[in-house]
Coordinates of N, CA and C in Angstrom, one line a residue:
X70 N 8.5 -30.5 -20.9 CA 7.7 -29.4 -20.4 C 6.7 -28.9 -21.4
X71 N 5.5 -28.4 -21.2 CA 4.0 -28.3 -21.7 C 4.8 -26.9 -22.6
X72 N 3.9 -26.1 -23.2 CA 4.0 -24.7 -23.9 C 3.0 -24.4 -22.7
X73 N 3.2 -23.3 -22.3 CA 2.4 -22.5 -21.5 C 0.8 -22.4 -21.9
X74 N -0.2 -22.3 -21.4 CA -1.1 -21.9 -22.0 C -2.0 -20.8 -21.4
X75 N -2.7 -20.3 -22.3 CA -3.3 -18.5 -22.2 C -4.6 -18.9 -22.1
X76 N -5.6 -18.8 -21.3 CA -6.4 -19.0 -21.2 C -7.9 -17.6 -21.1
X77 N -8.2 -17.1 -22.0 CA -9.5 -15.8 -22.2 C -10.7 -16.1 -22.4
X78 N -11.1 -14.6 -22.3 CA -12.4 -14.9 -22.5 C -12.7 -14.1 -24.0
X79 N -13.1 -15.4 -24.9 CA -13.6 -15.5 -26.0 C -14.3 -14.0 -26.7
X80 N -15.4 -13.9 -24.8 CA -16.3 -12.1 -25.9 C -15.8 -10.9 -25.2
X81 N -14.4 -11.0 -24.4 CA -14.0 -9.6 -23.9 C -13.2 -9.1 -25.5
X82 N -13.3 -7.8 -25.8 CA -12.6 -7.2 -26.5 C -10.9 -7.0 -26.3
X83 N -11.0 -6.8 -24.8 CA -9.6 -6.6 -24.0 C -9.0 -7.6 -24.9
X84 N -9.1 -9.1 -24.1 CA -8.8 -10.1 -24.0 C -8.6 -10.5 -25.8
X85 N -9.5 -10.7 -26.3 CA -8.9 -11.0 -27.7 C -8.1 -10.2 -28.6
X86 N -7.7 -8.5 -27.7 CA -6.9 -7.6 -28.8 C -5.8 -8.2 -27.8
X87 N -5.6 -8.3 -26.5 CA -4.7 -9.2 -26.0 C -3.8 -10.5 -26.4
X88 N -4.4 -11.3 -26.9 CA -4.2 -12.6 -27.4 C -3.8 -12.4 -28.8
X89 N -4.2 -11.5 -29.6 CA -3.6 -10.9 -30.7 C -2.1 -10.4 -30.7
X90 N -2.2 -9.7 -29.4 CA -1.1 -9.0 -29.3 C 0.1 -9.9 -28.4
X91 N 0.0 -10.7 -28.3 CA 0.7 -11.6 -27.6 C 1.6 -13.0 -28.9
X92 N 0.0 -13.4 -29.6 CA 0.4 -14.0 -30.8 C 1.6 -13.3 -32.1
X93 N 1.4 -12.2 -32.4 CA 2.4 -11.4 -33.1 C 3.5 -11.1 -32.6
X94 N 3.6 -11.5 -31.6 CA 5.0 -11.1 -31.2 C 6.1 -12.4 -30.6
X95 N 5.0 -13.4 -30.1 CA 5.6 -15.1 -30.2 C 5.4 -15.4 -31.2
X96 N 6.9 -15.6 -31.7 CA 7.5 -15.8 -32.9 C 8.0 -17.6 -32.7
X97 N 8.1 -18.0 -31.5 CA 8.5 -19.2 -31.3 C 7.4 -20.2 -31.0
X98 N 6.0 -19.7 -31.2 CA 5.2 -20.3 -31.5 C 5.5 -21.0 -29.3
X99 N 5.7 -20.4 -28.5 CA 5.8 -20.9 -27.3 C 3.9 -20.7 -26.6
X100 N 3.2 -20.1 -26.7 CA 2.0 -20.1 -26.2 C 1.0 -21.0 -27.3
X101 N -0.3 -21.2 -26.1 CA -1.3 -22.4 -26.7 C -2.1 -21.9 -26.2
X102 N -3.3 -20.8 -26.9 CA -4.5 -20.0 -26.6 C -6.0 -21.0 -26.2
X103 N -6.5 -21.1 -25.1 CA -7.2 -21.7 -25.1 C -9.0 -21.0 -24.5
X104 N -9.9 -21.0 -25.3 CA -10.8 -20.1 -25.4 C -11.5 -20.6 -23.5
X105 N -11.9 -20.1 -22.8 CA -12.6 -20.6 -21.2 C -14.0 -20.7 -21.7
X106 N -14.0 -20.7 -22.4 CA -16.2 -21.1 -23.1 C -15.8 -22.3 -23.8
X107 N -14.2 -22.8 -24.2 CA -14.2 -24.1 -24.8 C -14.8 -25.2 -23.6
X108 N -14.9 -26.3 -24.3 CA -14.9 -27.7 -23.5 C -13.4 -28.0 -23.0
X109 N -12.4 -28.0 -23.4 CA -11.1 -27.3 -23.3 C -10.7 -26.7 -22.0
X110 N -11.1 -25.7 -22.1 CA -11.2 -24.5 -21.2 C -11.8 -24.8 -19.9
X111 N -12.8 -25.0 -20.2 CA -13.9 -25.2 -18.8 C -12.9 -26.9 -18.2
X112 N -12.7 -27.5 -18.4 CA -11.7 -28.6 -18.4 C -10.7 -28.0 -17.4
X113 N -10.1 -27.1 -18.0 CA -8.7 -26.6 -17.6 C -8.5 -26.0 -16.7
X114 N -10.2 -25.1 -16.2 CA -10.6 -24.2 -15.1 C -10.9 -25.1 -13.8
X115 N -11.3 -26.2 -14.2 CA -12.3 -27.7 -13.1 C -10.9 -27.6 -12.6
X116 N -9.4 -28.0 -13.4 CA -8.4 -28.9 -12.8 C -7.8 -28.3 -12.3
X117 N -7.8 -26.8 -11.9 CA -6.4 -25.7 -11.6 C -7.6 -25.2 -10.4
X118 N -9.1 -25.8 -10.5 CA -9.6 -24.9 -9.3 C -10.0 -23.4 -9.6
X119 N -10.0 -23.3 -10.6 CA -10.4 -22.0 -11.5 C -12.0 -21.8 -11.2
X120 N -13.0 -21.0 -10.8 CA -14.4 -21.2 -10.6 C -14.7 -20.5 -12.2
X121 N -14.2 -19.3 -11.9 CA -15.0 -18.9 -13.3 C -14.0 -17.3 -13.8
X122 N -13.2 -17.6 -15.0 CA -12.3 -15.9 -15.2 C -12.8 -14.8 -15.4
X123 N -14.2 -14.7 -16.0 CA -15.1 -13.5 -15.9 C -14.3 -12.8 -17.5
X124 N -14.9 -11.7 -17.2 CA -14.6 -11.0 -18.6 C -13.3 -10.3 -18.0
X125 N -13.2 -10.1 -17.0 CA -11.7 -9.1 -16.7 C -10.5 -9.7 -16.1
X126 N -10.6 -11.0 -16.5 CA -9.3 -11.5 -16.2 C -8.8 -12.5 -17.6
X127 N -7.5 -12.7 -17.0 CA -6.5 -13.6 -18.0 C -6.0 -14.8 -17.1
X128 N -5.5 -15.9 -17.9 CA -5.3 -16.9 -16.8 C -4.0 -18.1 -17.8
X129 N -2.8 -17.6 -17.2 CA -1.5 -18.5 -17.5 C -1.5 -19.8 -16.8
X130 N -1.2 -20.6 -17.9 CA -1.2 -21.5 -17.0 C 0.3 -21.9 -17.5
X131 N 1.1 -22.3 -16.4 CA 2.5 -22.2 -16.8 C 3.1 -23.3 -16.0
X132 N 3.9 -24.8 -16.5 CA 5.1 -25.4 -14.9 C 3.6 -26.3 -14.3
X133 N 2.1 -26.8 -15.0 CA 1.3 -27.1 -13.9 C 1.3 -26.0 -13.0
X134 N 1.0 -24.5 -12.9 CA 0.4 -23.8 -12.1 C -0.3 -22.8 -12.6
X135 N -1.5 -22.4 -12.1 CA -2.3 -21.1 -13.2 C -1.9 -20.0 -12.5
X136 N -1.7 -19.2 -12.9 CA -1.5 -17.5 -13.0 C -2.4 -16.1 -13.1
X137 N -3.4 -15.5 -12.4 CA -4.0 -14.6 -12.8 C -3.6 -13.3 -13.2
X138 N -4.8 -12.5 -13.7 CA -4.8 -11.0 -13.6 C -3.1 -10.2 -14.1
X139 N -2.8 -9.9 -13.3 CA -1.4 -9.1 -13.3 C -0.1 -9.7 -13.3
X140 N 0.0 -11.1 -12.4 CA 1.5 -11.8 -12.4 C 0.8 -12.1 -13.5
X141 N -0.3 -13.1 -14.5 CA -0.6 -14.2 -15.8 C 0.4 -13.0 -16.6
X142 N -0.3 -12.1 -16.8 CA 0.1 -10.4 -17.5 C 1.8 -10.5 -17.8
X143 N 2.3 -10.4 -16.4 CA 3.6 -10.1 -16.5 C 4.7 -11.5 -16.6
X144 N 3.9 -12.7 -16.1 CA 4.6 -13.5 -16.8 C 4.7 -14.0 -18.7
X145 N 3.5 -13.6 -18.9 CA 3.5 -13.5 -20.4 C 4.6 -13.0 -20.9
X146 N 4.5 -11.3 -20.6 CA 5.8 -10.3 -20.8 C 7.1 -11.0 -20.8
X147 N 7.3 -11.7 -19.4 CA 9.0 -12.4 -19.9 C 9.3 -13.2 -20.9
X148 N 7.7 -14.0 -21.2 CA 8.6 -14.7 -22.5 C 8.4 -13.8 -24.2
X149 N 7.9 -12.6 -24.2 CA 7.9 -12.3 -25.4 C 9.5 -11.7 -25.5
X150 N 9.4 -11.1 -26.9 CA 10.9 -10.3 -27.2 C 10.6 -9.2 -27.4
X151 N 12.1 -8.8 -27.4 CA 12.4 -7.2 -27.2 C 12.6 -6.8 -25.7
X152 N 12.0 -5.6 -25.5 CA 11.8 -5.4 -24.3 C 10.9 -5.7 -23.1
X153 N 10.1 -6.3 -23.8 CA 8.7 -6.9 -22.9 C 9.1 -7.4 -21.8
X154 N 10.1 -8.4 -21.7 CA 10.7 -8.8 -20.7 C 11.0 -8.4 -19.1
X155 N 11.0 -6.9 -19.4 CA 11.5 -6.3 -18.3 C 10.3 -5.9 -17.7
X156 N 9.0 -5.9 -18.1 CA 8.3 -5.7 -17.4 C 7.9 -6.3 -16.2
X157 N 8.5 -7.4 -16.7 CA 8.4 -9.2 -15.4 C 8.9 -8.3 -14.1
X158 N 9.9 -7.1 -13.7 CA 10.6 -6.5 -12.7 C 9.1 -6.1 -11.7
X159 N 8.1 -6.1 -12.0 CA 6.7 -5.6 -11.6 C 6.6 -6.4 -10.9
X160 N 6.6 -8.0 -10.9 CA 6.4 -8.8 -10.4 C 7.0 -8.9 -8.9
X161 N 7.6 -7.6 -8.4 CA 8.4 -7.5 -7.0 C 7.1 -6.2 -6.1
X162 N 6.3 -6.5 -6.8 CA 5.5 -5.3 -6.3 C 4.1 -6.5 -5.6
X163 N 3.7 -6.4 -4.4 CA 2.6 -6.9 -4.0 C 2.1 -7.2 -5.1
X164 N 1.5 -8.5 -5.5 CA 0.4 -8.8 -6.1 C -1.2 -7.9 -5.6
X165 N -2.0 -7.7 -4.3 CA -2.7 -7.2 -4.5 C -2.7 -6.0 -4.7
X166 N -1.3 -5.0 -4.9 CA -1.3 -3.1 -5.0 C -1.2 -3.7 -6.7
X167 N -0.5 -4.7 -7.5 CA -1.0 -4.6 -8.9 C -2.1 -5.0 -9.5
X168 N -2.8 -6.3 -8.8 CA -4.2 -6.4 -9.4 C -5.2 -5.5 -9.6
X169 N -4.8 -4.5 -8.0 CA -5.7 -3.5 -8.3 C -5.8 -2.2 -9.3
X170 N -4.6 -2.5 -10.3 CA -4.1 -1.6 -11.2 C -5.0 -2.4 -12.4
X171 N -4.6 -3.8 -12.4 CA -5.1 -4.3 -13.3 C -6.6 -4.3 -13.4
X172 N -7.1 -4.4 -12.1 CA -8.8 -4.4 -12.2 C -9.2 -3.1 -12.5
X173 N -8.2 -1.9 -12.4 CA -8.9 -0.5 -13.1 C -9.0 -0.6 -14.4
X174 N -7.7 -1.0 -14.7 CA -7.6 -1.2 -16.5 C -9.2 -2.2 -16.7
X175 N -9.0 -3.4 -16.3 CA -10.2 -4.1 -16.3 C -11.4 -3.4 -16.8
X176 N -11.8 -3.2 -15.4 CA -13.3 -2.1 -15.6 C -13.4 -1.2 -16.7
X177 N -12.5 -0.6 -17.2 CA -12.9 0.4 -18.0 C -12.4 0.3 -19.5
X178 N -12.4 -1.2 -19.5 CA -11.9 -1.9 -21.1 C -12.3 -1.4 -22.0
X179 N -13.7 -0.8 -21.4 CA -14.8 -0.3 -23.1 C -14.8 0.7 -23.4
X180 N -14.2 1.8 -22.3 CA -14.2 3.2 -22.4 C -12.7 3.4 -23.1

């Protein structure tokens, strides 16, 4: 089985304090950051049917299946340590009543 991979956007702020914060805490070296402006990336976007992540999203690709927005989010969560984990419990909640949580955070990344 692959290492999961994390797929951002290179010039959101969000996204790279994200990837930061994801990196320091996988200690098992289980994620594989891959920039969506790579040749890589755009690659990765063509084969999962991905059109384009924009600046306000994140994109898991996990098992051969990609992940957006809020499940990518909360599947991350289960594999870090500590208590991160439990956040994955979110994932019983409609996807679109959480994306739309996630798209507020989104929008207002710079404020």
């Amino acid at each position: 089985m692959a290492n999961p991979i994390v797929l951002y956007d290179g010039h959101c702020n969000l996204c790279n304090h994200s990837v930061s914060f994801i990196r320091k805490r996988d200690k098992r070296y289980r994620f594989v950051f891959v920039s969506s402006l790579s040749e890589q990336g755009m690659s990765l976007m063509k084969e999962f049917g991905i059109q384009h992540i924009g600046y306000e999203s994140i994109v898991l690709i996990e098992d051969g299946v990609a992940f957006q927005k809020s499940t990518a989010v909360l599947r991350i969560c289960r594999n870090l340590p500590l208590f991160w984990p439990v956040l994955s419990v979110f994932l019983i909640i409609p996807r679109p009543i959480r994306d739309w949580f996630y798209n507020i955070v989104a929008r207002n990344r710079y404020k």
